[in-house]
JSON list of C-alpha atoms in Angstrom, two decimals:
[
{"chain": "A", "resi": 173, "resn": "MET", "atom": "CA", "xyz": [10.87, 30.58, 38.22]},
{"chain": "A", "resi": 174, "resn": "GLY", "atom": "CA", "xyz": [9.45, 32.34, 35.13]},
{"chain": "A", "resi": 175, "resn": "VAL", "atom": "CA", "xyz": [6.27, 33.61, 33.55]},
{"chain": "A", "resi": 176, "resn": "LYS", "atom": "CA", "xyz": [4.30, 31.14, 31.96]},
{"chain": "A", "resi": 177, "resn": "ALA", "atom": "CA", "xyz": [3.30, 31.99, 28.25]},
{"chain": "A", "resi": 178, "resn": "PRO", "atom": "CA", "xyz": [-0.04, 30.61, 27.19]},
{"chain": "A", "resi": 179, "resn": "ASP", "atom": "CA", "xyz": [0.49, 28.14, 24.33]},
{"chain": "A", "resi": 180, "resn": "GLY", "atom": "CA", "xyz": [-1.96, 29.78, 22.23]},
{"chain": "A", "resi": 181, "resn": "GLU", "atom": "CA", "xyz": [-0.43, 33.14, 22.37]},
{"chain": "A", "resi": 182, "resn": "ARG", "atom": "CA", "xyz": [2.26, 34.73, 20.09]},
{"chain": "A", "resi": 183, "resn": "CYS", "atom": "CA", "xyz": [5.77, 33.75, 20.92]},
{"chain": "A", "resi": 184, "resn": "PRO", "atom": "CA", "xyz": [7.74, 36.48, 22.62]},
{"chain": "A", "resi": 185, "resn": "CYS", "atom": "CA", "xyz": [10.42, 36.10, 20.12]},
{"chain": "A", "resi": 186, "resn": "GLY", "atom": "CA", "xyz": [8.43, 37.80, 17.47]},
{"chain": "A", "resi": 187, "resn": "SER", "atom": "CA", "xyz": [8.56, 35.11, 14.95]},
{"chain": "A", "resi": 188, "resn": "GLY", "atom": "CA", "xyz": [4.71, 35.35, 14.56]},
{"chain": "A", "resi": 189, "resn": "ASP", "atom": "CA", "xyz": [4.21, 31.70, 15.63]},
{"chain": "A", "resi": 190, "resn": "VAL", "atom": "CA", "xyz": [2.41, 30.63, 18.60]},
{"chain": "A", "resi": 191, "resn": "TYR", "atom": "CA", "xyz": [4.56, 29.86, 21.61]},
{"chain": "A", "resi": 192, "resn": "ALA", "atom": "CA", "xyz": [3.66, 26.19, 21.70]},
{"chain": "A", "resi": 193, "resn": "ASP", "atom": "CA", "xyz": [4.89, 25.80, 18.09]},
{"chain": "A", "resi": 194, "resn": "CYS", "atom": "CA", "xyz": [8.00, 28.11, 18.41]},
{"chain": "A", "resi": 195, "resn": "CYS", "atom": "CA", "xyz": [10.08, 28.55, 21.52]},
{"chain": "A", "resi": 196, "resn": "ARG", "atom": "CA", "xyz": [8.33, 26.18, 24.03]},
{"chain": "A", "resi": 197, "resn": "PRO", "atom": "CA", "xyz": [9.61, 22.99, 22.46]},
{"chain": "A", "resi": 198, "resn": "LEU", "atom": "CA", "xyz": [13.17, 24.39, 22.92]},
{"chain": "A", "resi": 199, "resn": "HIS", "atom": "CA", "xyz": [12.57, 25.44, 26.55]},
{"chain": "A", "resi": 200, "resn": "THR", "atom": "CA", "xyz": [11.22, 22.21, 27.40]},
{"chain": "A", "resi": 201, "resn": "GLY", "atom": "CA", "xyz": [13.89, 20.19, 25.77]},
{"chain": "A", "resi": 202, "resn": "GLU", "atom": "CA", "xyz": [11.51, 18.54, 23.35]},
{"chain": "A", "resi": 203, "resn": "ARG", "atom": "CA", "xyz": [13.83, 19.58, 20.56]},
{"chain": "A", "resi": 204, "resn": "PRO", "atom": "CA", "xyz": [17.15, 21.48, 20.14]},
{"chain": "A", "resi": 205, "resn": "ALA", "atom": "CA", "xyz": [17.48, 24.91, 18.10]},
{"chain": "A", "resi": 206, "resn": "GLU", "atom": "CA", "xyz": [18.08, 24.01, 14.75]},
{"chain": "A", "resi": 207, "resn": "THR", "atom": "CA", "xyz": [20.02, 27.21, 13.80]},
{"chain": "A", "resi": 208, "resn": "ALA", "atom": "CA", "xyz": [21.83, 29.84, 15.81]},
{"chain": "A", "resi": 209, "resn": "LEU", "atom": "CA", "xyz": [18.98, 32.20, 14.89]},
{"chain": "A", "resi": 210, "resn": "ALA", "atom": "CA", "xyz": [16.46, 29.80, 16.31]},
{"chain": "A", "resi": 211, "resn": "LEU", "atom": "CA", "xyz": [18.62, 29.68, 19.69]},
{"chain": "A", "resi": 212, "resn": "MET", "atom": "CA", "xyz": [18.83, 33.52, 19.62]},
{"chain": "A", "resi": 213, "resn": "ARG", "atom": "CA", "xyz": [15.00, 33.84, 19.51]},
{"chain": "A", "resi": 214, "resn": "SER", "atom": "CA", "xyz": [14.49, 31.22, 22.15]},
{"chain": "A", "resi": 215, "resn": "ARG", "atom": "CA", "xyz": [16.90, 32.97, 24.45]},
{"chain": "A", "resi": 216, "resn": "PHE", "atom": "CA", "xyz": [15.19, 36.30, 24.00]},
{"chain": "A", "resi": 217, "resn": "SER", "atom": "CA", "xyz": [11.85, 34.44, 24.75]},
{"chain": "A", "resi": 218, "resn": "ALA", "atom": "CA", "xyz": [13.54, 32.77, 27.78]},
{"chain": "A", "resi": 219, "resn": "PHE", "atom": "CA", "xyz": [14.45, 36.50, 29.01]},
{"chain": "A", "resi": 220, "resn": "ALA", "atom": "CA", "xyz": [11.03, 37.73, 28.45]},
{"chain": "A", "resi": 221, "resn": "LEU", "atom": "CA", "xyz": [9.54, 34.77, 30.36]},
{"chain": "A", "resi": 222, "resn": "GLY", "atom": "CA", "xyz": [12.14, 34.69, 33.10]},
{"chain": "A", "resi": 223, "resn": "GLN", "atom": "CA", "xyz": [13.43, 31.21, 32.28]},
{"chain": "A", "resi": 224, "resn": "GLY", "atom": "CA", "xyz": [16.92, 31.48, 33.79]},
{"chain": "A", "resi": 225, "resn": "ASP", "atom": "CA", "xyz": [17.51, 27.75, 33.92]},
{"chain": "A", "resi": 226, "resn": "TYR", "atom": "CA", "xyz": [17.02, 27.54, 30.08]},
{"chain": "A", "resi": 227, "resn": "LEU", "atom": "CA", "xyz": [19.40, 30.65, 29.57]},
{"chain": "A", "resi": 228, "resn": "LEU", "atom": "CA", "xyz": [22.09, 28.91, 31.60]},
{"chain": "A", "resi": 229, "resn": "ALA", "atom": "CA", "xyz": [21.54, 25.40, 29.95]},
{"chain": "A", "resi": 230, "resn": "SER", "atom": "CA", "xyz": [21.84, 27.13, 26.47]},
{"chain": "A", "resi": 231, "resn": "TRP", "atom": "CA", "xyz": [24.97, 29.02, 27.29]},
{"chain": "A", "resi": 232, "resn": "HIS", "atom": "CA", "xyz": [28.45, 27.40, 26.47]},
{"chain": "A", "resi": 233, "resn": "PRO", "atom": "CA", "xyz": [30.15, 26.16, 29.72]},
{"chain": "A", "resi": 234, "resn": "ARG", "atom": "CA", "xyz": [33.25, 27.98, 28.88]},
{"chain": "A", "resi": 235, "resn": "THR", "atom": "CA", "xyz": [31.64, 31.44, 29.09]},
{"chain": "A", "resi": 236, "resn": "ARG", "atom": "CA", "xyz": [28.59, 30.65, 31.20]},
{"chain": "A", "resi": 237, "resn": "PRO", "atom": "CA", "xyz": [28.15, 32.43, 34.55]},
{"chain": "A", "resi": 238, "resn": "LYS", "atom": "CA", "xyz": [27.95, 30.47, 37.70]},
{"chain": "A", "resi": 239, "resn": "ARG", "atom": "CA", "xyz": [24.56, 32.06, 38.41]},
{"chain": "A", "resi": 240, "resn": "LEU", "atom": "CA", "xyz": [22.27, 34.32, 36.64]},
{"chain": "A", "resi": 241, "resn": "HIS", "atom": "CA", "xyz": [19.95, 37.04, 38.09]},
{"chain": "A", "resi": 242, "resn": "LEU", "atom": "CA", "xyz": [17.23, 38.13, 36.03]},
{"chain": "A", "resi": 243, "resn": "ASP", "atom": "CA", "xyz": [16.01, 41.74, 36.79]},
{"chain": "A", "resi": 244, "resn": "ARG", "atom": "CA", "xyz": [12.30, 41.22, 37.47]},
{"chain": "A", "resi": 245, "resn": "ASP", "atom": "CA", "xyz": [11.91, 45.10, 36.95]},
{"chain": "A", "resi": 246, "resn": "VAL", "atom": "CA", "xyz": [12.79, 44.51, 33.21]},
{"chain": "A", "resi": 247, "resn": "GLU", "atom": "CA", "xyz": [10.03, 43.94, 30.69]},
{"chain": "A", "resi": 248, "resn": "TRP", "atom": "CA", "xyz": [11.47, 42.52, 27.39]},
{"chain": "A", "resi": 249, "resn": "ARG", "atom": "CA", "xyz": [9.27, 43.85, 24.75]},
{"chain": "A", "resi": 250, "resn": "ARG", "atom": "CA", "xyz": [10.48, 43.11, 21.29]},
{"chain": "A", "resi": 251, "resn": "LEU", "atom": "CA", "xyz": [13.36, 41.38, 19.27]},
{"chain": "A", "resi": 252, "resn": "GLN", "atom": "CA", "xyz": [14.45, 42.74, 15.93]},
{"chain": "A", "resi": 253, "resn": "ILE", "atom": "CA", "xyz": [17.11, 40.48, 14.14]},
{"chain": "A", "resi": 254, "resn": "VAL", "atom": "CA", "xyz": [19.54, 42.95, 12.15]},
{"chain": "A", "resi": 255, "resn": "ASP", "atom": "CA", "xyz": [21.85, 40.43, 10.65]},
{"chain": "A", "resi": 256, "resn": "THR", "atom": "CA", "xyz": [23.03, 36.90, 10.62]},
{"chain": "A", "resi": 257, "resn": "ASP", "atom": "CA", "xyz": [26.47, 35.51, 9.52]},
{"chain": "A", "resi": 258, "resn": "ALA", "atom": "CA", "xyz": [26.49, 31.48, 9.29]},
{"chain": "A", "resi": 259, "resn": "GLY", "atom": "CA", "xyz": [24.73, 29.51, 12.01]},
{"chain": "A", "resi": 260, "resn": "ALA", "atom": "CA", "xyz": [22.84, 27.25, 9.55]},
{"chain": "A", "resi": 261, "resn": "HIS", "atom": "CA", "xyz": [22.19, 23.47, 10.06]},
{"chain": "A", "resi": 262, "resn": "ASP", "atom": "CA", "xyz": [25.65, 22.38, 8.81]},
{"chain": "A", "resi": 263, "resn": "ASP", "atom": "CA", "xyz": [27.64, 25.26, 10.29]},
{"chain": "A", "resi": 264, "resn": "THR", "atom": "CA", "xyz": [29.74, 24.98, 13.52]},
{"chain": "A", "resi": 265, "resn": "SER", "atom": "CA", "xyz": [29.59, 28.58, 14.34]},
{"chain": "A", "resi": 266, "resn": "GLY", "atom": "CA", "xyz": [27.38, 31.59, 13.65]},
{"chain": "A", "resi": 267, "resn": "VAL", "atom": "CA", "xyz": [26.75, 35.31, 14.57]},
{"chain": "A", "resi": 268, "resn": "VAL", "atom": "CA", "xyz": [23.34, 37.02, 15.10]},
{"chain": "A", "resi": 269, "resn": "GLU", "atom": "CA", "xyz": [23.19, 40.78, 15.43]},
{"chain": "A", "resi": 270, "resn": "PHE", "atom": "CA", "xyz": [20.01, 41.86, 17.18]},
{"chain": "A", "resi": 271, "resn": "ARG", "atom": "CA", "xyz": [18.29, 44.96, 18.81]},
{"chain": "A", "resi": 272, "resn": "ALA", "atom": "CA", "xyz": [15.93, 43.84, 21.93]},
{"chain": "A", "resi": 273, "resn": "GLN", "atom": "CA", "xyz": [13.61, 46.57, 23.28]},
{"chain": "A", "resi": 274, "resn": "TYR", "atom": "CA", "xyz": [13.10, 46.41, 27.07]},
{"chain": "A", "resi": 275, "resn": "VAL", "atom": "CA", "xyz": [11.32, 48.76, 29.66]},
{"chain": "A", "resi": 276, "resn": "ARG", "atom": "CA", "xyz": [13.05, 49.43, 33.03]},
{"chain": "A", "resi": 277, "resn": "ASP", "atom": "CA", "xyz": [11.64, 51.96, 35.57]},
{"chain": "A", "resi": 278, "resn": "GLY", "atom": "CA", "xyz": [9.01, 53.14, 32.80]},
{"chain": "A", "resi": 279, "resn": "ALA", "atom": "CA", "xyz": [11.92, 54.14, 30.25]},
{"chain": "A", "resi": 280, "resn": "ARG", "atom": "CA", "xyz": [12.23, 52.29, 27.03]},
{"chain": "A", "resi": 281, "resn": "HIS", "atom": "CA", "xyz": [15.82, 51.08, 26.31]},
{"chain": "A", "resi": 282, "resn": "ILE", "atom": "CA", "xyz": [17.58, 49.04, 23.46]},
{"chain": "A", "resi": 283, "resn": "LEU", "atom": "CA", "xyz": [20.19, 46.42, 23.73]},
{"chain": "A", "resi": 284, "resn": "HIS", "atom": "CA", "xyz": [22.05, 46.07, 20.61]},
{"chain": "A", "resi": 285, "resn": "GLU", "atom": "CA", "xyz": [24.43, 43.11, 20.49]},
{"chain": "A", "resi": 286, "resn": "ARG", "atom": "CA", "xyz": [26.46, 40.85, 18.10]},
{"chain": "A", "resi": 287, "resn": "SER", "atom": "CA", "xyz": [26.11, 37.39, 19.54]},
{"chain": "A", "resi": 288, "resn": "ARG", "atom": "CA", "xyz": [28.47, 34.54, 18.85]},
{"chain": "A", "resi": 289, "resn": "PHE", "atom": "CA", "xyz": [27.14, 31.01, 18.85]},
{"chain": "A", "resi": 290, "resn": "THR", "atom": "CA", "xyz": [28.90, 27.70, 18.56]},
{"chain": "A", "resi": 291, "resn": "ARG", "atom": "CA", "xyz": [27.33, 24.19, 17.71]},
{"chain": "A", "resi": 292, "resn": "GLU", "atom": "CA", "xyz": [28.84, 21.20, 19.64]},
{"chain": "A", "resi": 293, "resn": "LYS", "atom": "CA", "xyz": [27.64, 17.68, 19.33]},
{"chain": "A", "resi": 294, "resn": "GLY", "atom": "CA", "xyz": [24.73, 18.87, 17.35]},
{"chain": "A", "resi": 295, "resn": "ARG", "atom": "CA", "xyz": [23.61, 21.38, 19.83]},
{"chain": "A", "resi": 296, "resn": "TRP", "atom": "CA", "xyz": [23.83, 25.20, 19.43]},
{"chain": "A", "resi": 297, "resn": "LEU", "atom": "CA", "xyz": [25.10, 27.22, 22.32]},
{"chain": "A", "resi": 298, "resn": "TYR", "atom": "CA", "xyz": [25.50, 30.81, 23.23]},
{"chain": "A", "resi": 299, "resn": "LEU", "atom": "CA", "xyz": [29.13, 31.73, 23.47]},
{"chain": "A", "resi": 300, "resn": "ASP", "atom": "CA", "xyz": [29.35, 35.48, 24.09]},
{"chain": "A", "resi": 301, "resn": "GLY", "atom": "CA", "xyz": [28.57, 38.70, 22.51]},
{"chain": "A", "resi": 302, "resn": "ASP", "atom": "CA", "xyz": [29.64, 42.42, 21.87]},
{"chain": "A", "resi": 303, "resn": "GLU", "atom": "CA", "xyz": [27.21, 45.29, 22.74]},
{"chain": "A", "resi": 304, "resn": "LEU", "atom": "CA", "xyz": [27.06, 47.79, 20.22]},
{"chain": "A", "resi": 305, "resn": "GLU", "atom": "CA", "xyz": [25.62, 51.29, 20.45]}
]
């Protein structure tokens, strides 16, 4: 169960677009992510909205956990894309480096990661990532 983002509000991913035109179509399965970056943004929004089912569905089966526990005490606030390497429409793999700001127990934290993505059968999937300092 997640938090419902009103369709007319800005998307949590920070694209500047409204949720209904940005990550919602990916979350509902209306369309797939066209790039690794789009999948990264949609996964951040899914964390922010508590949509664990989407996170598991967009995770590669080889590295996907059996269960995912989303910490309700974490508030995901902001996504900053640092760098991308490949991950375009015609690529089969890509890397997205990002910083995600979150608040837990009243303290601000930053998750800095280089995430790897793969595209199989026309669908982008999160593979894994390396946390950076």
